[in-house]
Tab-separated table of C-alpha atoms in Angstrom:
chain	number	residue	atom	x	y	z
A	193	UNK	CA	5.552	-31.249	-37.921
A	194	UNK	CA	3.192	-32.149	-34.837
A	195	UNK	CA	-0.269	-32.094	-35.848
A	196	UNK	CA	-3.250	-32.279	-33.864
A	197	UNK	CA	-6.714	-33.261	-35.831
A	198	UNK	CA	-10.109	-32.237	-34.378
A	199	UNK	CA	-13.481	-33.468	-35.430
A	200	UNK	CA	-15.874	-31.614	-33.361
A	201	UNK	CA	-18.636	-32.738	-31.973
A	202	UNK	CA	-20.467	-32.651	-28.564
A	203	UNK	CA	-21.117	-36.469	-27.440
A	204	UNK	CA	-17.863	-37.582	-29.296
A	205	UNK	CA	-14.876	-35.393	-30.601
A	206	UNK	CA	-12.235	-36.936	-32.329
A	207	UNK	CA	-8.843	-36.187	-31.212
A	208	UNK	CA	-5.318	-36.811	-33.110
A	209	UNK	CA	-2.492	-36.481	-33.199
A	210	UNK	CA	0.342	-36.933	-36.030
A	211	UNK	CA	4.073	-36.076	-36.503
A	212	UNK	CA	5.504	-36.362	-40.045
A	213	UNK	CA	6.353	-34.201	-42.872
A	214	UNK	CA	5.865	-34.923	-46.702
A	215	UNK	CA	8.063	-38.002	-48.199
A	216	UNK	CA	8.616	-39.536	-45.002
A	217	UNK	CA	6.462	-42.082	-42.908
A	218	UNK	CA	4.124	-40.345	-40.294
A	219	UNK	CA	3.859	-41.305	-37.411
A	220	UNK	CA	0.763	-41.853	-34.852
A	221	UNK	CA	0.987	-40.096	-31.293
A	222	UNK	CA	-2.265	-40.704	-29.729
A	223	UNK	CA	-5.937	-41.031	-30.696
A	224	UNK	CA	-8.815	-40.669	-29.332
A	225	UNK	CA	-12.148	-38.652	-28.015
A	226	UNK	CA	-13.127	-36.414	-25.804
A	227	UNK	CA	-17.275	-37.271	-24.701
A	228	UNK	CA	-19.497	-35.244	-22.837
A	229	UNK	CA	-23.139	-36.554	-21.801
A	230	UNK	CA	-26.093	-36.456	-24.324
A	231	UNK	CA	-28.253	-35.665	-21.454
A	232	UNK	CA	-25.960	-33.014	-19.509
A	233	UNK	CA	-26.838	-29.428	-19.804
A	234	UNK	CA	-25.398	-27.650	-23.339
A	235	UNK	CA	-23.513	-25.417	-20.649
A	236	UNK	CA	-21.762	-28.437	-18.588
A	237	UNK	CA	-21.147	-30.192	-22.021
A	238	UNK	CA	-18.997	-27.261	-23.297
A	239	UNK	CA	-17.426	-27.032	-20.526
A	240	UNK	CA	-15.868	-30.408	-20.608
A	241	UNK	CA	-15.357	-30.209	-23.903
A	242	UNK	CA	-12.793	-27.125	-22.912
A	243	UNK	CA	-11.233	-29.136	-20.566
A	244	UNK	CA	-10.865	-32.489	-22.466
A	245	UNK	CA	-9.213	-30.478	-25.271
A	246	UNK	CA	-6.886	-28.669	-23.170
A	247	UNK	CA	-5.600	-31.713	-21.464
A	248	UNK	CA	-4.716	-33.155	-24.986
A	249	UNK	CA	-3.259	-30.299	-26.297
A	250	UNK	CA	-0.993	-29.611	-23.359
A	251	UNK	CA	-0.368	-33.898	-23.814
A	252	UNK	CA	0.523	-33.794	-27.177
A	253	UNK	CA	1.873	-30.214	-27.739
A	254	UNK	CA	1.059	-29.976	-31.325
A	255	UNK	CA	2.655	-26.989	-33.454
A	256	UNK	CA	-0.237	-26.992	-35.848
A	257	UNK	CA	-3.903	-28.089	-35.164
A	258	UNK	CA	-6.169	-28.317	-37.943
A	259	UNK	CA	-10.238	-28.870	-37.344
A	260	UNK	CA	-13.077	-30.046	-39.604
A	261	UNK	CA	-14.967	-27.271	-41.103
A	262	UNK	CA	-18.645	-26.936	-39.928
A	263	UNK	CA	-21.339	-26.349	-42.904
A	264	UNK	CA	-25.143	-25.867	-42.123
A	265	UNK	CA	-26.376	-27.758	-44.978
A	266	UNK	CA	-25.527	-30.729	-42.340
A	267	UNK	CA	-27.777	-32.660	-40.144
A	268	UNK	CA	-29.636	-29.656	-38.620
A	269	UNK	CA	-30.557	-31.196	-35.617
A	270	UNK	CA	-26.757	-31.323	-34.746
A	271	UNK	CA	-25.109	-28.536	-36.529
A	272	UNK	CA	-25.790	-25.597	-33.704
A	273	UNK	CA	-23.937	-28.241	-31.241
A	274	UNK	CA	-21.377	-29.333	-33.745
A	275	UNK	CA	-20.549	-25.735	-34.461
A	276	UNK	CA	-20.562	-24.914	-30.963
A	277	UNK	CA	-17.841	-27.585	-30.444
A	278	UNK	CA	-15.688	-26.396	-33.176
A	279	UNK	CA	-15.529	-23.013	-31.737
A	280	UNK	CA	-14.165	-24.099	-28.551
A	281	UNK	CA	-11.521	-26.351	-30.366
A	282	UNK	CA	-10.861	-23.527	-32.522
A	283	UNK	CA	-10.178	-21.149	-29.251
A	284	UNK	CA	-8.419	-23.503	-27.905
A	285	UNK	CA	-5.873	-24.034	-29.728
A	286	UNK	CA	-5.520	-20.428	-31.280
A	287	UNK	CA	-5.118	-18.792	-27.696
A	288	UNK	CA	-1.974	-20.557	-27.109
A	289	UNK	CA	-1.001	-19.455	-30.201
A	290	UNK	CA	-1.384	-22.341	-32.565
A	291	UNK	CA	-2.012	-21.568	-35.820
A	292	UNK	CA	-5.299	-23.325	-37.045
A	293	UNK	CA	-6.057	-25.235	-40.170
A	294	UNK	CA	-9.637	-25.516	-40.997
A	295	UNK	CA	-10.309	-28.739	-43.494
A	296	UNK	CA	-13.855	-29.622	-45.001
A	297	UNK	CA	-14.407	-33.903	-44.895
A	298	UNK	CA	-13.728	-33.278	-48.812
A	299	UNK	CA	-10.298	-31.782	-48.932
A	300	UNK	CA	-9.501	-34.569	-45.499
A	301	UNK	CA	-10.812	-37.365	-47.952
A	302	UNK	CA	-9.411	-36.257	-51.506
A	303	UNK	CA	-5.540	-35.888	-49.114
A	304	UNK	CA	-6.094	-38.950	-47.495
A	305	UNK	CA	-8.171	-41.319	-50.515
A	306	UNK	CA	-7.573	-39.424	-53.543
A	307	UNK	CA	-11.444	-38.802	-53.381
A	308	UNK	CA	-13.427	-36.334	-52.141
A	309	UNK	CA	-16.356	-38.639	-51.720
A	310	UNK	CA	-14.839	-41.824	-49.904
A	311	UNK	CA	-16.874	-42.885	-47.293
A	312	UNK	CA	-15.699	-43.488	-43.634
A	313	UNK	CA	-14.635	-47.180	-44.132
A	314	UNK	CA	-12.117	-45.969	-46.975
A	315	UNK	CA	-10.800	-43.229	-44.536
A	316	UNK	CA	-10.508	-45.523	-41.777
A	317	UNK	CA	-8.643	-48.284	-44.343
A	318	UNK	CA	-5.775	-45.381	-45.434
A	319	UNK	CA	-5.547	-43.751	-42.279
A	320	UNK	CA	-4.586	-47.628	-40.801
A	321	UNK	CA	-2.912	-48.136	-43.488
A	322	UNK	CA	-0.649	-45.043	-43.823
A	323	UNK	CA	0.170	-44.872	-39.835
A	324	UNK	CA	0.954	-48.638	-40.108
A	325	UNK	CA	-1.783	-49.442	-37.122
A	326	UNK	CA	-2.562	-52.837	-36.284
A	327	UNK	CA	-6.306	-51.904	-36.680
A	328	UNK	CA	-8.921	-49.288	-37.249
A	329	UNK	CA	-8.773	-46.274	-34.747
A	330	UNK	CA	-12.372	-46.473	-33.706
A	331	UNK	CA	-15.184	-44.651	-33.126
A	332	UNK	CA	-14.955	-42.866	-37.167
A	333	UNK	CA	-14.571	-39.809	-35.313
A	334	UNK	CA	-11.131	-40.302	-33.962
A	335	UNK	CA	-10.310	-41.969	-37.623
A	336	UNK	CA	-11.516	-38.891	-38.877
A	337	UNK	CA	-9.409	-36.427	-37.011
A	338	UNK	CA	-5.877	-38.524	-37.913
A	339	UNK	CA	-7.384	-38.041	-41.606
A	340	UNK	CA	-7.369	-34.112	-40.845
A	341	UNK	CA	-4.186	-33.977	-38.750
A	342	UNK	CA	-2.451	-36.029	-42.113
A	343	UNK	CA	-3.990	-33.376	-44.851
A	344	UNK	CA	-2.410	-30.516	-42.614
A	345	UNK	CA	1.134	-32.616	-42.807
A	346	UNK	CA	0.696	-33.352	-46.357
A	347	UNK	CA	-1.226	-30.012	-47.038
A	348	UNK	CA	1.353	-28.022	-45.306
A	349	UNK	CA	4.250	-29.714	-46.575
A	350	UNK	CA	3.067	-29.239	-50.148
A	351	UNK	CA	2.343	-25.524	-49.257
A	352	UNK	CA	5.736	-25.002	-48.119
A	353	UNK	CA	7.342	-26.801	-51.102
A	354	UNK	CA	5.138	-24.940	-53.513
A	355	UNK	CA	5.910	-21.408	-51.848
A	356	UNK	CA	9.619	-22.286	-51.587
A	357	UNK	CA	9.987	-23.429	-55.136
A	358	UNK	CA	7.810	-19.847	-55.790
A	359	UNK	CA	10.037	-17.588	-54.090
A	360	UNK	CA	13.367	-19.539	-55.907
A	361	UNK	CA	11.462	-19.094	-59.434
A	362	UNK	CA	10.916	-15.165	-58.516
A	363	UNK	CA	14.513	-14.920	-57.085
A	364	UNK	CA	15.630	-16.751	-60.537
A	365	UNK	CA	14.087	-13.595	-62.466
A	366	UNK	CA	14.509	-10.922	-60.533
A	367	UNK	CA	18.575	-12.103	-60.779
B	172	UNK	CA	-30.860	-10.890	-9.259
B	173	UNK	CA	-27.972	-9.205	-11.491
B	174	UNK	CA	-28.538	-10.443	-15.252
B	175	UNK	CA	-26.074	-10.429	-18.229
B	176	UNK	CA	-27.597	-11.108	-21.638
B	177	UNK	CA	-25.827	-11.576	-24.661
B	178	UNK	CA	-26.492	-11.820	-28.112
B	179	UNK	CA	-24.257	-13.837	-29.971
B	180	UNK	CA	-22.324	-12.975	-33.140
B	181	UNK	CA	-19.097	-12.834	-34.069
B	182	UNK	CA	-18.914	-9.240	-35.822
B	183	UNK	CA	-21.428	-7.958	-32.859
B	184	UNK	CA	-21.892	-9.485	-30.198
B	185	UNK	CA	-24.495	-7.753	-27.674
B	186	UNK	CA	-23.984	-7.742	-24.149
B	187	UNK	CA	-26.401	-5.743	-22.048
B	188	UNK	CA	-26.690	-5.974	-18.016
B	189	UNK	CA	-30.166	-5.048	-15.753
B	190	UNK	CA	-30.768	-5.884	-12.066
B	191	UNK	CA	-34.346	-6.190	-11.025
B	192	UNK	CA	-36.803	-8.655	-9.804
B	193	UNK	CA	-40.488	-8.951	-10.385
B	194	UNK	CA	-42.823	-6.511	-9.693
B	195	UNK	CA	-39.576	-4.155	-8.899
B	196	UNK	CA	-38.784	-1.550	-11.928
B	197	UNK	CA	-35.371	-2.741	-13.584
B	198	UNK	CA	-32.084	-0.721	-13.448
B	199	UNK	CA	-29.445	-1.019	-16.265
B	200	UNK	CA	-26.193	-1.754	-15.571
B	201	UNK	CA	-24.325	-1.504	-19.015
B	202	UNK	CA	-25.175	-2.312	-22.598
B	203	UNK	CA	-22.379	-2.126	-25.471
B	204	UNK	CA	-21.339	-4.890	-27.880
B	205	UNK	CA	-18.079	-7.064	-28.162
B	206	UNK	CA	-16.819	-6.483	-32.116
B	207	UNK	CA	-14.669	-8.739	-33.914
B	208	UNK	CA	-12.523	-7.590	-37.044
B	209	UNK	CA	-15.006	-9.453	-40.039
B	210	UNK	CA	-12.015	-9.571	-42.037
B	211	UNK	CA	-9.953	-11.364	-39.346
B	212	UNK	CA	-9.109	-14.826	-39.313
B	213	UNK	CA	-12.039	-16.434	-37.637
B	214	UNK	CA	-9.150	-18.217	-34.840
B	215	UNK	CA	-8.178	-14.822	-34.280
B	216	UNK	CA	-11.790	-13.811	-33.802
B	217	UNK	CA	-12.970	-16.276	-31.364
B	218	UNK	CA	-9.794	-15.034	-28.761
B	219	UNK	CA	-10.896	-11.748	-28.859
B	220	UNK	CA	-14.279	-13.015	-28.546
B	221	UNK	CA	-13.277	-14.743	-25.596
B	222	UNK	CA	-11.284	-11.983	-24.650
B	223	UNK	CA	-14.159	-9.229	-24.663
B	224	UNK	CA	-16.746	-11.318	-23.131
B	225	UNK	CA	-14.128	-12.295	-19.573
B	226	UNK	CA	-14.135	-8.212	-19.473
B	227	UNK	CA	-17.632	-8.121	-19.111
B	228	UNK	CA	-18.222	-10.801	-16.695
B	229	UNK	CA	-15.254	-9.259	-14.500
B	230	UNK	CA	-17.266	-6.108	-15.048
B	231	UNK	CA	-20.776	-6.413	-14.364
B	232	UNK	CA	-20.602	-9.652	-11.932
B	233	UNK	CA	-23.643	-11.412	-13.209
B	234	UNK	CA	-25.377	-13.731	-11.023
B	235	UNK	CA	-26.842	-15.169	-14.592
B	236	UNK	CA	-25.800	-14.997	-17.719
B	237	UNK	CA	-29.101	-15.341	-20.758
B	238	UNK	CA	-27.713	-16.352	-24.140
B	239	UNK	CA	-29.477	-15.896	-27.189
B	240	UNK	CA	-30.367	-19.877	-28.987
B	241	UNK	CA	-29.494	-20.600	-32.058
B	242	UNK	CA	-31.121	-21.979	-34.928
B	243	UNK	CA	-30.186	-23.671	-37.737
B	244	UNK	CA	-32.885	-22.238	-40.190
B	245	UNK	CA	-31.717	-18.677	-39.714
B	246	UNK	CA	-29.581	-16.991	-42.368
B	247	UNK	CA	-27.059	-20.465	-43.179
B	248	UNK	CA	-24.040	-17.983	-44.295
B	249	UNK	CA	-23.660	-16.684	-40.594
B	250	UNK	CA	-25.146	-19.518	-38.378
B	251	UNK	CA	-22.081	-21.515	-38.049
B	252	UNK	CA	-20.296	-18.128	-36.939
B	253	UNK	CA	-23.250	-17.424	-34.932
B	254	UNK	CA	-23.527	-20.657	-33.240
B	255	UNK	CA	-19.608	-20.359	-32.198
B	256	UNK	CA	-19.873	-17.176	-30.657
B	257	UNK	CA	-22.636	-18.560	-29.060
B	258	UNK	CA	-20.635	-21.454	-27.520
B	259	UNK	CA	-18.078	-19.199	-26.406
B	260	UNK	CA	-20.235	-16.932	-24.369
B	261	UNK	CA	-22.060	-20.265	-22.869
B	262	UNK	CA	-18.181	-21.337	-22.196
B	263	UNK	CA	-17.187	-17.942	-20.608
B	264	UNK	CA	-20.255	-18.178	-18.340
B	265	UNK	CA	-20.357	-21.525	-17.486
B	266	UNK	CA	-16.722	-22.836	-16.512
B	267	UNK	CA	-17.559	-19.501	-13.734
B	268	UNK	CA	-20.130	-21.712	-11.967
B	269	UNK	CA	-22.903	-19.457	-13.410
B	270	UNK	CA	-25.764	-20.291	-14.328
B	271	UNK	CA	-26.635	-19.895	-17.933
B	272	UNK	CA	-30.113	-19.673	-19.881
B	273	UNK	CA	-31.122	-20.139	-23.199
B	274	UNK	CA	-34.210	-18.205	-25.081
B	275	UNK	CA	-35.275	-18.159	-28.531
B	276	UNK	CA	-36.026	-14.772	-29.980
B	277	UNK	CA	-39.416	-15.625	-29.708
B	278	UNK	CA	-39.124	-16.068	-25.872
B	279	UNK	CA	-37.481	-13.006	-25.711
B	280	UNK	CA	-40.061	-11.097	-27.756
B	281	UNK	CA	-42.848	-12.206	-25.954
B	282	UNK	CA	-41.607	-11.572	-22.870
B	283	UNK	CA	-41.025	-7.936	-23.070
B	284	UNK	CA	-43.260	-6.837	-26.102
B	285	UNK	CA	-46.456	-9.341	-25.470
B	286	UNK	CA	-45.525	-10.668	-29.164
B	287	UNK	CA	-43.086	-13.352	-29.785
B	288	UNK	CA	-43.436	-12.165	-33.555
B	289	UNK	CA	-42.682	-8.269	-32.610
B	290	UNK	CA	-40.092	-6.740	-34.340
B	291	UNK	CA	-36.663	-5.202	-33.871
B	292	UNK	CA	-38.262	-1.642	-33.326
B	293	UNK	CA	-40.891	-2.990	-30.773
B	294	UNK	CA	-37.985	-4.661	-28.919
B	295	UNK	CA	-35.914	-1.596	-28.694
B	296	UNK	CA	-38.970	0.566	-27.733
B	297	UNK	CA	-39.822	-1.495	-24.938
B	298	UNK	CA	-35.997	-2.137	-23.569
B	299	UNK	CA	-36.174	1.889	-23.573
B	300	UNK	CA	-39.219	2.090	-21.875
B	301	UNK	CA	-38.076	-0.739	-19.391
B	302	UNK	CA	-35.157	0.879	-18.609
B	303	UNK	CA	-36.589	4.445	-18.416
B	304	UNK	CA	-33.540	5.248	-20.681
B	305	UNK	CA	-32.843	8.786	-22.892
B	306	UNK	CA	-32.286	7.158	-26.310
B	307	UNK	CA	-33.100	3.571	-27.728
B	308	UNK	CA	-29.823	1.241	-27.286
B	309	UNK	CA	-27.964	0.768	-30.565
B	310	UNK	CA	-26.759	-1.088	-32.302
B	311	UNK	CA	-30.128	-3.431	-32.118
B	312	UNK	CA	-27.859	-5.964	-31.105
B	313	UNK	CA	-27.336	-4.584	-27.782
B	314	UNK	CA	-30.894	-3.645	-27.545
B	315	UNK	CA	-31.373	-7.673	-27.878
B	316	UNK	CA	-29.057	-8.534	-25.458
B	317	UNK	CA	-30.967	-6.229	-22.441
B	318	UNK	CA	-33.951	-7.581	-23.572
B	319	UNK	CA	-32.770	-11.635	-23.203
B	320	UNK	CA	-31.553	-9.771	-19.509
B	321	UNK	CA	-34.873	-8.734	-18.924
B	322	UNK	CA	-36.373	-11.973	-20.296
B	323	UNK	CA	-34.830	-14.013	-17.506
B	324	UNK	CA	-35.262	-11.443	-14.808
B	325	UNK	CA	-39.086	-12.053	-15.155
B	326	UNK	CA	-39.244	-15.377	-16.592
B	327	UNK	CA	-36.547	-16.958	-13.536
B	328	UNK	CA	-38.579	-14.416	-10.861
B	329	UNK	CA	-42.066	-16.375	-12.408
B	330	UNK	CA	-40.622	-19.545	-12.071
B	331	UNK	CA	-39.322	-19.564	-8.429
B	332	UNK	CA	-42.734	-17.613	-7.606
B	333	UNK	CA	-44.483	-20.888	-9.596
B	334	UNK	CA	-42.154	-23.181	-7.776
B	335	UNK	CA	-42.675	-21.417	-4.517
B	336	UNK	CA	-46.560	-21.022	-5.160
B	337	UNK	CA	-45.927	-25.483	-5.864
B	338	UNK	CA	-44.736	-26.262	-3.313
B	339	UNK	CA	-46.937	-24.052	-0.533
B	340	UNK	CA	-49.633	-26.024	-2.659
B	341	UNK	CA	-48.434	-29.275	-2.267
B	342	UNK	CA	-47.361	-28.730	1.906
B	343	UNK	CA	-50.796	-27.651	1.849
B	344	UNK	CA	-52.159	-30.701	0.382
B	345	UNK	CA	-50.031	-32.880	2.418
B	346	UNK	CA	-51.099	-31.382	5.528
């Protein structure tokens, strides 16, 4: 599975992208992030936020993307922009038909650091560790997105298994 | 100057057109909302989103597009939804060279009821009034969304007047 991770933001998103599936060593494609200026106009920023995502995803041509989930109880100075980034990652992916994943840091950090609470150092550390990089991907938001581009793999993978192993248990009684 | 406003959400979104200029009474163009399934997957939303608000702009041609800003402090279950609509109409405007303007309620308020504090009624009243139309628009929504319309017809024909009046001031001074 190709997966694409997105941590949205306006002056950096992290970008990243994965292939792997569970029980078998993933594998980095590219990382990255996609910056628009602090002191450019909300309307120019979003606009090259469109574009910088659209150039990755036609790049990388993920089958899956999977973003960071926005809450408000964040920084509230940042959350209308942050939001505002994560719906244009969202749209972009879903109008070509992607599905999309949406991950909050917990559920990125428990898949990634068996811990829901790891800070970004321990993210960065496993997310090295497990694409066997030579160092950190840096800034922490392109670390970040691997981290959420790995939960889909592992998420997904465990998904499938789970609703496989489901439907053979049903098929096993219904026989 | 033709004048789209829009009043983000992702179950209603408002969109309401006028042309007018100062001092000139204002004509409606067309007022309706964009509606989203609120049981949809939210990728699914923002596409149709997206999707709603191009037929508009093809539409009613706006030379400027007014977009309702968003605020952290309002109700925190919807303002993440909120803000991403929000970014997608900015988007949809923007990336077509238009220019795009953000007001606060307040602003908008004030504007066209005297009272940034006025309420929903007031607004809806006034838009009626403004528009010399039969019935109040509904939902309030798209009474919001003339009213951010109207808001920058006035406020952007002040301003150039201001600028204008500025800079006759300043040739004078220079003279």
């Amino acid at each position: 599975m190709r997966v694409m991770g997105v941590d949205p933001g306006l002056t950096r998103c992290g970008v990243g992208a994965v292939v792997g599936r569970t029980g078998v060593p993933l594998e980095l494609i590219a990382v990255g992030v996609v910056r628009t200026g602090a002191d450019d106009p909300l309307p120019d920023r979003l606009v090259a936020l469109e574009a910088g995502l659209e150039h990755w995803l036609d790049t990388v041509r993920p089958e899956a993307v999977a973003v960071e989930r926005v809450f408000s109880q964040h920084n509230t100075q940042t959350v209308i922009g942050t939001a505002q980034a994560s719906g244009v990652a969202i749209l972009c992916a879903a109008r070509r038909g992607l599905p999309v994943s949406l991950y909050t840091p917990s559920e990125a950090k428990a898949a990634i650091c068996g811990s829901g609470t790891a800070d970004k150092a321990q993210v960065g550390s496993m997310v090295t560790r497990l694409l066997r990089l030579k160092e950190m991907p840096k800034p922490a938001d392109a670390a970040d997105a691997l981290a959420l581009a790995i939960c889909h793999v592992w998420r997904g993978g465990n998904q499938q298994r789970l609703a496989s192993a489901l439907a053979k248990a049903t098929r096993g009684r219904a026989r």
